[in-house]
Structures are given as C-alpha cells and as structure tokens.
XYZ file of C-alpha atoms in Angstrom:
532
model
C -0.063 -0.053 0.028
C 1.473 3.345 -0.975
C 2.278 6.105 1.597
C -0.380 8.434 0.384
C -3.056 5.980 1.374
C -1.486 5.249 4.733
C -1.037 8.894 5.608
C -4.807 9.830 5.114
C -7.710 9.052 7.390
C -11.234 9.227 5.998
C -13.428 11.502 8.106
C -16.990 12.578 7.541
C -18.342 15.548 9.354
C -15.252 15.400 11.617
C -15.796 11.779 12.568
C -13.148 9.107 11.747
C -15.016 6.481 9.628
C -12.939 3.746 11.168
C -11.655 2.217 8.019
C -9.007 -0.452 8.537
C -5.670 -0.700 6.839
C -7.221 -3.441 4.680
C -9.981 -1.051 3.671
C -7.510 1.581 2.591
C -5.621 -1.070 0.674
C -8.800 -2.151 -1.072
C -9.658 1.400 -2.032
C -6.136 1.885 -3.354
C -6.323 -1.317 -5.465
C -9.642 -0.215 -6.833
C -7.904 3.095 -7.978
C -10.469 5.222 -6.298
C -9.169 8.577 -4.816
C -9.912 8.876 -1.199
C -11.495 12.240 -1.824
C -14.051 10.631 -4.106
C -14.925 8.048 -1.374
C -15.426 10.787 1.099
C -17.577 12.853 -1.204
C -19.745 9.827 -2.046
C -20.257 8.954 1.592
C -21.308 12.569 2.184
C -23.900 12.413 -0.572
C -25.180 9.032 0.751
C -25.553 10.396 4.286
C -26.849 13.940 3.540
C -28.564 13.502 0.262
C -28.158 15.473 -2.967
C -29.938 18.722 -3.514
C -32.508 18.569 -6.286
C -31.954 20.527 -9.446
C -33.454 24.031 -9.414
C -35.531 24.285 -12.595
C -36.134 27.818 -13.950
C -38.151 26.933 -16.994
C -38.466 24.128 -19.524
C -36.588 24.650 -22.709
C -38.822 25.153 -25.701
C -38.680 26.179 -29.425
C -37.279 29.718 -29.544
C -36.412 29.507 -25.807
C -33.393 27.328 -25.637
C -34.205 24.984 -28.559
C -33.371 25.799 -32.133
C -36.248 25.249 -34.600
C -34.903 24.235 -38.021
C -36.783 23.932 -41.208
C -36.120 21.059 -43.671
C -34.048 23.493 -45.776
C -32.060 24.501 -42.656
C -31.172 20.884 -41.998
C -29.861 20.455 -45.535
C -27.925 23.763 -45.274
C -26.291 22.702 -41.949
C -25.488 19.244 -43.314
C -23.858 20.662 -46.391
C -21.806 22.979 -44.190
C -20.575 19.949 -42.165
C -19.666 18.070 -45.349
C -17.798 21.060 -46.804
C -15.779 21.476 -43.555
C -14.908 17.979 -42.370
C -12.082 16.932 -44.734
C -9.314 17.565 -42.150
C -11.240 16.376 -39.153
C -11.135 13.023 -37.316
C -14.688 11.813 -36.787
C -15.672 9.148 -34.269
C -18.954 7.576 -33.184
C -19.217 6.716 -29.456
C -21.824 4.113 -28.532
C -22.492 3.242 -24.831
C -23.286 -0.518 -24.960
C -22.266 -1.920 -21.601
C -25.556 -3.307 -20.108
C -27.288 -6.564 -20.614
C -30.861 -6.754 -22.037
C -32.390 -7.575 -18.744
C -35.062 -4.851 -18.732
C -35.876 -5.535 -22.301
C -37.310 -8.993 -21.270
C -38.361 -8.048 -17.704
C -42.103 -8.736 -18.232
C -41.364 -12.182 -19.855
C -39.149 -13.108 -16.884
C -41.905 -12.085 -14.563
C -44.304 -14.370 -16.498
C -42.025 -17.394 -16.275
C -41.586 -16.829 -12.503
C -45.264 -16.491 -11.754
C -47.096 -18.583 -14.262
C -48.099 -22.212 -13.680
C -48.740 -23.924 -17.068
C -50.495 -26.878 -15.425
C -52.987 -24.868 -13.365
C -53.682 -21.624 -15.267
C -54.174 -20.443 -18.927
C -52.104 -17.733 -20.404
C -55.217 -15.681 -20.982
C -56.221 -16.064 -17.303
C -52.656 -14.905 -16.262
C -52.998 -11.839 -18.590
C -56.303 -10.885 -16.932
C -55.026 -11.609 -13.469
C -51.832 -9.625 -13.861
C -53.208 -7.056 -16.398
C -50.212 -8.220 -18.470
C -50.952 -6.299 -21.654
C -47.353 -6.388 -22.744
C -47.460 -10.189 -22.758
C -50.556 -10.169 -24.832
C -48.839 -7.813 -27.403
C -45.767 -10.082 -27.361
C -47.794 -13.199 -28.166
C -49.988 -11.647 -30.846
C -46.871 -10.282 -32.582
C -44.617 -13.273 -31.915
C -44.092 -14.276 -35.582
C -43.026 -10.687 -36.461
C -40.013 -10.738 -34.164
C -36.682 -11.027 -35.913
C -35.720 -13.991 -33.752
C -38.969 -15.928 -34.325
C -37.746 -18.385 -37.046
C -34.581 -19.259 -35.203
C -36.445 -19.917 -31.946
C -39.175 -21.875 -33.730
C -36.590 -24.124 -35.346
C -34.957 -24.804 -32.044
C -38.304 -25.564 -30.398
C -39.101 -28.273 -32.971
C -35.637 -29.741 -32.339
C -36.006 -29.761 -28.548
C -39.713 -30.816 -28.565
C -40.320 -33.269 -31.535
C -44.075 -33.096 -30.840
C -44.118 -29.327 -30.717
C -46.639 -28.924 -33.579
C -49.206 -31.063 -31.760
C -49.012 -29.020 -28.556
C -51.773 -26.693 -27.458
C -51.394 -22.954 -28.212
C -50.617 -22.144 -24.518
C -47.891 -24.757 -24.359
C -46.357 -23.550 -27.635
C -46.249 -19.928 -26.403
C -44.975 -20.929 -22.958
C -42.191 -22.977 -24.390
C -41.274 -20.228 -26.864
C -40.804 -17.706 -24.107
C -39.038 -20.310 -21.902
C -36.434 -21.330 -24.533
C -35.962 -17.674 -25.566
C -34.702 -16.762 -21.975
C -33.284 -20.138 -20.887
C -29.558 -20.040 -20.167
C -29.248 -23.352 -21.857
C -30.565 -21.934 -25.165
C -30.905 -18.268 -26.244
C -30.525 -16.611 -22.895
C -31.497 -13.291 -24.382
C -32.114 -11.374 -21.182
C -28.493 -11.923 -20.091
C -26.898 -10.979 -23.362
C -25.858 -7.455 -24.411
C -28.468 -5.655 -26.520
C -25.845 -4.997 -29.138
C -25.744 -8.627 -30.309
C -29.471 -9.354 -30.356
C -31.349 -9.781 -33.641
C -33.186 -6.464 -34.313
C -34.030 -6.140 -38.025
C -35.064 -8.589 -40.731
C -33.679 -7.756 -44.208
C -34.032 -9.749 -47.417
C -30.760 -11.593 -46.983
C -29.842 -11.312 -43.362
C -30.989 -10.402 -39.843
C -29.091 -7.406 -38.493
C -28.032 -6.669 -34.903
C -27.538 -3.177 -33.529
C -23.790 -3.575 -33.947
C -24.302 -3.959 -37.743
C -26.699 -1.006 -37.913
C -24.213 1.205 -36.140
C -21.515 0.101 -38.609
C -23.744 1.107 -41.543
C -24.487 4.497 -39.915
C -20.749 5.209 -39.784
C -20.557 5.183 -43.534
C -23.491 7.573 -43.878
C -22.507 10.434 -41.600
C -19.350 9.669 -39.512
C -16.648 9.223 -42.170
C -14.054 11.349 -43.848
C -12.398 10.215 -47.140
C -13.748 6.665 -46.605
C -12.351 6.400 -43.093
C -14.522 6.086 -39.957
C -13.990 5.257 -36.324
C -16.490 3.439 -34.096
C -16.089 3.039 -30.353
C -18.181 0.801 -28.110
C -18.129 0.816 -24.325
C -18.862 -2.728 -23.344
C -18.641 -5.059 -20.278
C -15.486 -7.144 -20.360
C -17.614 -10.327 -20.249
C -19.400 -9.276 -23.413
C -16.337 -8.329 -25.482
C -15.927 -11.625 -27.248
C -19.575 -11.684 -28.316
C -19.141 -8.179 -29.855
C -15.984 -9.186 -31.620
C -17.670 -12.365 -32.991
C -20.449 -10.227 -34.602
C -18.006 -7.779 -35.932
C -15.834 -10.401 -37.586
C -18.850 -11.804 -39.422
C -20.306 -8.560 -40.724
C -17.704 -5.728 -40.745
C -16.098 -6.609 -44.168
C -19.512 -6.791 -45.801
C -20.625 -3.417 -44.421
C -17.299 -1.847 -45.390
C -17.649 -3.139 -48.934
C -21.163 -1.885 -49.287
C -20.649 1.559 -47.732
C -17.131 2.035 -49.222
C -15.919 2.980 -45.777
C -13.052 1.571 -43.673
C -14.314 1.393 -40.108
C -11.787 1.156 -37.212
C -13.616 -0.374 -34.263
C -12.336 0.030 -30.657
C -13.699 -0.855 -27.313
C -13.328 0.315 -23.739
C -14.594 -0.868 -20.290
C -16.032 1.166 -17.440
C -12.966 1.829 -15.260
C -13.082 0.308 -11.775
C -11.858 3.572 -10.339
C -15.268 5.069 -11.228
C -17.096 2.548 -9.074
C -18.848 4.056 -6.059
C -19.140 2.942 -2.392
C -22.314 1.472 -1.081
C -23.777 1.958 2.511
C -26.476 0.348 4.617
C -29.580 2.189 5.644
C -27.773 3.559 8.650
C -25.195 5.082 6.269
C -22.410 2.765 7.471
C -20.197 1.376 4.594
C -21.812 -1.848 3.460
C -19.646 -4.989 3.491
C -19.817 -8.350 1.837
C -19.810 -11.687 3.574
C -15.969 -11.532 3.766
C -16.032 -8.198 5.442
C -14.834 -6.271 2.310
C -16.234 -2.939 1.249
C -18.798 -3.079 -1.533
C -18.351 -0.913 -4.576
C -20.918 -0.630 -7.397
C -20.654 0.497 -10.994
C -21.121 4.364 -11.064
C -23.710 4.356 -13.865
C -23.362 5.860 -17.370
C -21.732 9.095 -15.892
C -18.592 6.939 -15.433
C -18.328 6.911 -19.237
C -17.022 10.548 -19.178
C -13.601 8.885 -18.410
C -13.986 6.680 -21.547
C -14.973 9.721 -23.620
C -12.059 11.647 -22.125
C -9.543 9.035 -23.330
C -10.552 9.366 -27.023
C -8.825 11.505 -29.578
C -11.167 12.944 -32.268
C -12.298 16.357 -33.438
C -16.034 15.538 -33.659
C -17.704 12.716 -31.687
C -21.223 11.488 -32.367
C -22.935 9.946 -29.268
C -25.782 7.488 -29.670
C -27.141 4.666 -27.621
C -26.733 1.113 -28.768
C -30.533 0.421 -29.108
C -31.455 3.596 -31.042
C -31.262 2.234 -34.600
C -33.672 2.070 -37.468
C -34.434 -0.292 -40.371
C -33.942 1.014 -43.863
C -33.601 4.755 -43.187
C -29.876 5.574 -42.867
C -29.899 8.449 -45.448
C -32.549 10.389 -43.447
C -30.869 9.699 -40.172
C -27.574 10.866 -41.630
C -29.112 14.280 -42.697
C -30.093 15.124 -39.160
C -26.900 13.859 -37.672
C -24.746 15.854 -40.065
C -26.941 18.945 -39.518
C -26.240 18.810 -35.826
C -22.515 18.522 -36.602
C -22.884 21.529 -38.890
C -24.262 23.593 -36.052
C -21.402 22.459 -33.859
C -18.753 23.420 -36.446
C -20.365 26.763 -37.059
C -20.473 27.650 -33.260
C -16.955 26.148 -32.948
C -15.543 28.385 -35.668
C -16.871 31.503 -34.068
C -15.685 30.525 -30.504
C -12.220 29.648 -31.927
C -12.031 32.970 -33.739
C -12.647 34.964 -30.531
C -10.220 32.830 -28.542
C -7.485 33.227 -31.219
C -7.895 36.997 -31.076
C -7.340 36.845 -27.302
C -4.442 34.500 -27.763
C -2.712 36.874 -30.182
C -3.441 39.873 -27.992
C -5.474 41.537 -30.832
C -8.877 41.418 -29.052
C -10.192 44.932 -28.763
C -12.851 46.789 -26.771
C -15.214 47.062 -29.739
C -15.538 43.289 -29.720
C -17.180 43.269 -26.297
C -20.660 44.194 -27.552
C -20.348 41.641 -30.321
C -19.345 38.919 -27.876
C -22.223 39.786 -25.558
C -24.672 39.381 -28.404
C -23.014 36.048 -29.446
C -23.435 34.686 -25.966
C -27.068 35.481 -25.928
C -28.036 34.628 -29.516
C -25.877 31.587 -30.059
C -24.909 30.140 -26.602
C -28.155 30.930 -24.755
C -26.296 32.703 -22.041
C -26.951 36.090 -20.429
C -23.882 38.089 -19.212
C -24.336 39.584 -15.771
C -24.927 43.386 -15.569
C -21.855 43.462 -13.277
C -19.802 42.489 -16.361
C -19.770 46.112 -17.603
C -18.217 47.295 -14.307
C -15.088 45.224 -14.878
C -11.820 46.405 -16.399
C -11.110 45.486 -19.985
C -8.557 42.880 -18.822
C -11.093 41.321 -16.450
C -13.712 41.176 -19.285
C -11.226 39.478 -21.545
C -10.441 36.951 -18.847
C -14.137 36.285 -18.266
C -14.720 35.732 -22.024
C -11.800 33.454 -22.395
C -12.949 31.279 -19.444
C -16.554 31.260 -20.629
C -15.628 30.211 -24.173
C -12.696 27.795 -23.680
C -14.885 24.734 -23.017
C -15.962 21.624 -24.829
C -19.149 22.066 -26.960
C -22.062 19.813 -27.462
C -25.102 20.074 -29.747
C -28.007 17.936 -28.531
C -30.941 16.881 -30.637
C -34.197 17.064 -28.875
C -37.505 15.364 -29.898
C -41.096 16.333 -29.059
C -42.172 14.698 -25.809
C -44.594 11.884 -26.423
C -44.588 10.535 -22.908
C -41.339 8.543 -23.000
C -39.695 8.043 -19.662
C -36.402 9.872 -19.187
C -34.693 13.274 -19.177
C -35.432 16.404 -20.944
C -34.083 19.915 -21.723
C -34.500 22.667 -19.049
C -33.229 25.950 -17.992
C -31.547 25.386 -14.622
C -30.408 27.814 -11.924
C -26.996 27.241 -10.177
C -26.056 28.371 -6.726
C -25.165 31.850 -8.170
C -28.643 32.105 -9.639
C -27.170 31.834 -13.205
C -29.291 30.060 -15.782
C -27.956 27.480 -18.136
C -29.336 24.829 -20.444
C -29.104 21.257 -18.949
C -30.496 17.813 -19.609
C -32.294 16.831 -16.447
C -33.662 13.465 -15.395
C -37.000 13.322 -13.628
C -35.476 11.890 -10.525
C -33.329 15.017 -10.095
C -36.499 17.157 -9.792
C -38.385 17.818 -6.517
C -41.864 17.081 -7.702
C -43.243 17.803 -4.230
C -42.561 21.472 -5.068
C -45.544 22.697 -7.003
C -43.581 25.206 -9.076
C -40.924 22.535 -10.009
C -43.606 19.950 -10.819
C -45.414 22.556 -13.017
C -42.218 23.195 -15.066
C -41.683 19.490 -15.433
C -45.308 18.836 -16.539
C -45.197 21.735 -19.022
C -42.033 20.429 -20.707
C -42.349 19.899 -24.498
C -39.227 17.975 -25.417
C -37.413 14.851 -24.577
C -33.733 13.878 -24.625
C -33.193 11.044 -27.104
C -29.380 10.949 -26.472
C -28.417 12.398 -29.775
C -25.267 14.397 -29.176
C -22.505 15.770 -31.250
C -19.413 16.774 -29.247
C -16.349 18.936 -29.839
C -13.759 18.021 -27.195
C -10.710 20.003 -28.499
C -9.884 23.717 -27.978
C -8.826 26.432 -30.518
C -5.206 25.044 -30.484
C -6.362 21.584 -31.354
C -5.582 20.290 -27.818
C -7.941 17.993 -26.034
C -9.878 19.305 -23.068
C -9.665 17.383 -19.782
C -13.399 16.600 -19.652
C -13.298 15.773 -15.990
C -12.831 19.486 -15.360
C -16.349 20.322 -16.536
C -18.448 17.997 -14.251
C -20.973 19.215 -11.801
C -20.260 16.764 -9.032
C -23.342 17.817 -7.086
C -25.673 16.328 -9.717
C -25.368 12.574 -9.097
C -28.077 10.216 -7.715
C -28.697 8.319 -4.449
C -30.416 5.067 -5.378
C -32.029 2.287 -3.248
C -30.833 -1.256 -3.999
C -31.180 -4.705 -2.612
C -28.289 -7.115 -2.210
C -29.186 -10.661 -1.122
C -32.392 -9.365 0.563
C -30.472 -6.511 2.352
C -31.558 -3.011 1.649
C -28.582 -0.758 0.837
C -28.006 2.695 -0.789
C -25.846 3.400 -3.718
C -24.446 6.453 -5.437
C -24.569 6.996 -9.190
C -22.238 9.577 -10.750
C -23.621 12.520 -12.607
C -25.085 11.175 -15.874
C -22.919 11.313 -18.963
C -25.228 13.842 -20.761
C -26.441 15.386 -17.484
C -24.013 16.511 -14.789
C -20.968 15.060 -16.512
C -21.349 17.664 -19.267
C -22.967 20.431 -17.108
C -20.208 22.973 -17.808
C -19.903 22.402 -21.518
C -21.155 25.051 -24.031
C -24.556 23.613 -24.823
C -26.970 24.015 -27.775
C -30.244 22.126 -28.191
C -31.951 21.655 -31.570
C -35.168 19.934 -32.404
C -34.889 16.833 -34.585
C -37.655 14.730 -35.989
C -39.132 11.734 -34.095
C -37.902 9.425 -36.740
C -34.441 9.755 -35.308
C -35.535 8.256 -31.997
C -36.322 4.526 -32.116
C -35.068 2.957 -28.938
C -35.751 -0.676 -27.999
C -36.435 -0.512 -24.224
C -38.719 -3.569 -24.181
C -38.759 -6.424 -26.744
C -42.173 -5.179 -27.914
C -40.511 -2.082 -29.286
C -39.307 -4.359 -32.062
C -42.874 -4.497 -33.359
C -43.000 -0.808 -33.987
C -42.887 0.431 -37.651
C -39.274 1.663 -37.416
C -38.109 -1.900 -36.726
C -40.450 -3.815 -39.192
C -40.196 -4.329 -42.896
C -43.095 -2.869 -44.908
C-alpha cells in the first residue's frame, strides 16, 4: 500500500469512519481517490440537492427550430468543412438486455402452465405487454430461429396446445441453456429482418458510420462494453464488418473500452455505514453511465457522435444521416466563431469594440446572459471572463417532441449563483413535491433522445480534460437490494447530465424518426423496426 493511502484518514463531518488498513488497501487497489470516497459517503448520508428548474426549454427559448431547408444547409456545411477532421462515433453498450425482457421473466416466474391458462394470467396480472408479445410473436426477428430450435427440442411441438407452444417459446428464448437473451448485451441481439440477413444493432451502427461519421472513406467506431461481453461483440464484428465496409465504401476502425473500476462508487447500509460483503470487504458498485465521461475523455477525435446502442432504425440511414450531419454542422459553425474569438485573445489583438459583439453572441448563439456586473469590470477582467466562458468543450444535442417517453429532458436550470444554463435533467433530479418545479416538469415539451455531437478540443487543437467540466453535485442516490439486504448506492452525474454540465450547450429539435429505442422487446414490433 502506498504512503499516500497510509497517511490519510477518512473522516466525515469530523468523525473518523474507522476504516482499517485493509479497507484503505482495497480502495487503493480499486484506484479510487480517497477524496471521491469521502464525497460519495457525504452524498449518501446527507442526500443530494434537487436540481433548481427555472423553466423548460422550448422552441425559440433554448431549442433551435430548424426547417427542412435548414437541416440540408447545415449538413452541407458539415460536409464542406470535415475533410481535415477526425470523426468518431461513441456508442454506450455496456448493459445486458435484462429490462428488455423483464415482463417475460416475470411471466415465467409467476405462471403455472399446469394450473392456469395464459389468458387467465394476462387478465389476473393485467399483463397487456405479454398479450402484445404473443400476438406479434411471428413478427420478431428471432422468431424463425427460436421456432426451429423448439421443434428440435420438442419433437411433438406442432401437436401441442397454443398455450404450451407460447410458454415454451418464451422459456427457450430466455433459458440460459438456449438463447438466454435477457443476459446478453443488446448489441448482439437480432433487431431487423432484411431480405438476406437479420441485423444486430452492432451492424446497424456500422452502416451508420458510412453515412455520416466518415471522412475520405475512413470512420471510427467506439463501443463501451462489459469485459464479459467483449468476445460476443468481436464475433459479430468479424462476421459482418467486411460486408458493411464493402457496401458503404468505408473503412471502419472499431475500438472498445470498459468502465474503469476507479469510477465505481461505495455502497452503504440504511444507517449510512459502509456496506460490506460476507468476507467483510467494502462493496463498490458501478457508477452508472456518468462513469463513461472517463472513456470519452480518453478518445482522440475532433467531432464525436454519441448515440445509444438500441437507437437504430431499419432502412432509413440516409434520413438519419441528414439530421446527424446537420447537428454536426451547427457544432462546427459555433466552434468556428468561438475559436476566432479565442485566437484573437491568444494573439493579443482582441479589442474593446468586440465586447458588444461577444455579448450578443453569448445571448443569441450560446443561450447565455452576461451579468450586468460584467460592464463594471476592467477590460482585462472582461477578456479573462470571456476566455474562461468560451474555452470549453461544446455539445449540440438533438431534442424530440415529448410523447410521454420516460427519461430526461431539456430545461433551464439555476445554479447556486442564480445563473441560468441549459441542462439535460432526469425526472429523479427534480423535486416534484414542489408545485412550481412539478409545473415546469409537466409543461415540458421535449425529450432527450441521447443524440449528441461533441467537440472536445480547444482552439489550439488540444484535447480538453473533460473531468474538469463535471457538476459533482448532480449525481443520484439510489436504493438497491443485495441478497435481501436494503442498501443505498451512489450513481455519478449522468454522462449527458451533470458530467457535461459545464460544457457550451446548444439544443436543436430533430424529427421523431431519429428516435427509435428498444427499451422492451415489444418495441421491435414498431414500424421503425419492421419491414413494410
């Protein structure tokens, strides 16, 4: 154990937490700074202040409204200015598909085939999702493969009653001895049926690279995966990558990264004491998707497209590409202006007459008001303020009209200095017991589909240290259950929430056709995932 670990004692509110030398050694081996553990324990004990909403972002008030002509113009601007840039597509893909099949697992755990009909179960449990699954069963992309296996396992399958056929179909779909879909990563599951093949999300993301994330026939694709899933991703890649590259005339370099163990967070019991396993060791849990800011920080690219693994579409890559490239065009336009101002400052040629222009740029393009106290400053202080305010990573986020999807949305948020900024806020960050906050939430018009384009380099072409732009006070305390024991865990500020809170942020409305997530298996029955 190194000396820096031995020499520090973890205290919270002036009280020694009583960690042993073995605890400090475990923390050091995990690679977690002691200051992070202390901060996490403070959040778990004292809670985290809810986000202070000022207003929901809307068209003309924080969200850019683009016409179809505007989208084409922005996309053309991107195409005209990308030749010297390195583009990369970043796809979070770590989790298993457990939630996707949650209602089917519940059915298998609760249904007794010998004493109840499936229809009776549906009525008893109000299991409408199960009814939808059964009615649409033959339309799922995995139907034929599962059906073939069923006839192999059960030679008399065709003579069975309808209930037994449906029951065995679901059972073999989720059985660890056969398809085990609920424990596999979403990225490798069959999603779309084409004339000559059945495509996984991995394949769809490869195709998208050729449409909007490539320069001179070169593209870069990065998946964040669980180490246990890596071989499954590589297997899919080896079977389809060369075919996609040939069809799209694009060479795609694919890389992977794992969630760093140093981003795991400590767990506590309900009395806020560090929770320990049966061997007496501290328990650390994955810190949520906010941990991926470390993965993003390790990448080297000029423009990074961020999109979730399950948000893909069948037969519509050209339209998707238009809107992706348009967002990138907005980013490059803003970035050019920001870089011009910073270069003037760098060269010492920034003059007083630029102040008014900058003030207008902040308001019109960056959705940021400059305090009235700004005018009282000396010229040198004004320049320093402008430099600090502009020298940040930039993100342009597509937003779709809210149609009741669960998740985060775009809001104007007040910080502790009463300054307003645009942020993506999750519903569990909002104090819905406060009538005003609840009203702002209920009036929100848009939803975050995780459709980001990021610029992570400064005007000198140097990478930003993205960890310097995190709002550490915007994580989440979550209740969990481990072996029947109630515990509390801490999730880091979300990747597109607090982890990017101090970036320059622009929101733009994009069409709903760009948002086609598969959160439950029944989503695969929606038109975006079905052949005409």
